[in-house]
XYZ file of C-alpha atoms in Angstrom:
139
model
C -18.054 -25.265 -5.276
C -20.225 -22.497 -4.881
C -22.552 -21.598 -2.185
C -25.286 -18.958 -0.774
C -25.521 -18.299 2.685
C -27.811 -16.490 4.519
C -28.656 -15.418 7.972
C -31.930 -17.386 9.585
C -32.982 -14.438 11.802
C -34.006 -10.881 10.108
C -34.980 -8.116 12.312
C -35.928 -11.041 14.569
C -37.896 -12.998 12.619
C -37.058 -16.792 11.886
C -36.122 -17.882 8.363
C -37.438 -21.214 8.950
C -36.731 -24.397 7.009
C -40.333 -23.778 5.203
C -38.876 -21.097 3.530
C -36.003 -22.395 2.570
C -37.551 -25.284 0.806
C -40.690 -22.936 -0.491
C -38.294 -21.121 -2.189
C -36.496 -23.768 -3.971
C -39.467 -25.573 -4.720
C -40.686 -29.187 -4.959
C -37.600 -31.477 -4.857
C -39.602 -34.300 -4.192
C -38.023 -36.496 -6.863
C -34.717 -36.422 -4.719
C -33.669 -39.091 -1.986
C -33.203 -37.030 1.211
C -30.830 -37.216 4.399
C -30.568 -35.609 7.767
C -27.011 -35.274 9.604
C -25.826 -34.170 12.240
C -29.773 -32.786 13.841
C -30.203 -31.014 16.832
C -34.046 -29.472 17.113
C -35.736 -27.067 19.558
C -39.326 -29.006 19.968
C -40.598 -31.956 19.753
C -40.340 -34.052 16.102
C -42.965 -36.275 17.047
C -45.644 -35.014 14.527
C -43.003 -36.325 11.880
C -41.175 -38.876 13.720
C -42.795 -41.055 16.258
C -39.513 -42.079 18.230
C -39.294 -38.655 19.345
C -36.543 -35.673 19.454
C -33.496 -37.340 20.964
C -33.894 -40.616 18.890
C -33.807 -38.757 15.462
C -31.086 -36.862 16.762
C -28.924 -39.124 17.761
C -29.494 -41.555 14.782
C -28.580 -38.105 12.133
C -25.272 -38.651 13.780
C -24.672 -42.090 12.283
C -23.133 -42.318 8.887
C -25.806 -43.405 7.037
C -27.795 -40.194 8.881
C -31.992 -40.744 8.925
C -33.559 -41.471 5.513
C -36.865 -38.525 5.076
C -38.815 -37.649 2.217
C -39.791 -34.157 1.360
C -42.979 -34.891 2.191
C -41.484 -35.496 6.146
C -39.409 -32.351 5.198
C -42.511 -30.094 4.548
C -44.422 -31.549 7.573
C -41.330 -30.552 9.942
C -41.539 -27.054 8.439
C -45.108 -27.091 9.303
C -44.345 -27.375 13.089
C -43.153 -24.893 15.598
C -39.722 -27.489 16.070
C -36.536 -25.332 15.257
C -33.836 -26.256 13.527
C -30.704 -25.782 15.353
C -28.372 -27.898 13.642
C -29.248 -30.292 10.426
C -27.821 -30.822 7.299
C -31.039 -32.336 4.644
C -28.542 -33.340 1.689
C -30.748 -34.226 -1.266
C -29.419 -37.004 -3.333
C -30.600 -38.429 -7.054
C -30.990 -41.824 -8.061
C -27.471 -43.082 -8.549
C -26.390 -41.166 -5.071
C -25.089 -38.398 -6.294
C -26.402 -34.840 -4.136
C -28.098 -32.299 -6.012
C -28.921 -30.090 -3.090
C -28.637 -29.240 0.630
C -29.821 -27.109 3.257
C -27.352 -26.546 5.927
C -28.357 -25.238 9.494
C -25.793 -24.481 11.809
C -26.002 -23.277 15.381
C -29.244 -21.215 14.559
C -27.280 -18.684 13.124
C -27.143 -19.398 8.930
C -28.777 -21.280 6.309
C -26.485 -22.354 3.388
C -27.362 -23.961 0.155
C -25.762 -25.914 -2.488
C -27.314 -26.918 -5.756
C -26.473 -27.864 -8.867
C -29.220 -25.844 -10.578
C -27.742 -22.314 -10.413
C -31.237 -21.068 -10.842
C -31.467 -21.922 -7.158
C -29.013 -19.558 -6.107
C -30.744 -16.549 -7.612
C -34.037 -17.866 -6.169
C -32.499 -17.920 -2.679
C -31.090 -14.079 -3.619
C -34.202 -12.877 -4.686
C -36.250 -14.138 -2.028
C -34.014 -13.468 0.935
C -32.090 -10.312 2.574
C -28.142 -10.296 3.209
C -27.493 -13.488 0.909
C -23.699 -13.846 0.348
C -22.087 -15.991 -2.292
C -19.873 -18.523 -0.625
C -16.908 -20.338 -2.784
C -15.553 -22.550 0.793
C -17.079 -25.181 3.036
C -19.183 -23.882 5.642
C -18.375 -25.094 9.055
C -20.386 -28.536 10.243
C -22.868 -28.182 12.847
C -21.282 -29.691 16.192
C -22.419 -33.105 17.823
């Protein structure tokens, strides 16, 4: 399985999660999950319960249900994404896309629209094409 990655800071400027999902465009129609979260700020503008709650429930198997809706409105804040895999899944639970933080230092995406890949190239500096498994973030 193919995959792009791509550094989230450029001559020290954030590649946020926004642009990430700006770039691939409404996936609404999918059924989203977050594993494995760790945030810098406070996710209460998109989940009441707070930081550490959402965190800790990302690291249980079934991870915390979000729409995209929840996913644009956490790119809206100033809350960083340290570690969080958003795994976007279709009706019959089959996943279509993610967006994998991890430690703050790459975003990687997988897709099965390959039009998504050169999207992410076009729109982004020092995108590699990636054919393993990235590393997980770490609990």
């Amino acid at each position: 399985m193919h995959a792009v990655r791509m550094p989230c800071w450029v001559d020290g400027t954030l590649i946020g999660l926004g642009e990430v999902m700006r770039c691939l465009g409404d996936r609404g129609s999918l059924h989203w999950r977050l594993f494995r979260a760790e945030f810098n700020g406070d996710v209460r503008a998109v989940w009441p319960q707070g930081t550490l709650a959402v965190e800790e429930q990302s690291r249980e198997p079934a991870g915390v249900r979000l729409s995209w809706a929840e996913m644009v409105a956490l790119a809206g804040t100033h809350v960083q994404v340290i570690d969080g895999d958003f795994v976007g899944f279709d009706d019959v639970g089959l996943p279509q896309l993610q967006i994998l933080m991890v430690d703050s230092g790459h975003w990687w995406v997988w897709s099965v629209e390959p039009a998504d890949f050169a999207r992410i190239r076009e729109a982004f500096a020092e995108v590699v094409t990636q054919s393993h498994v990235p590393p997980e973030p770490v609990d």
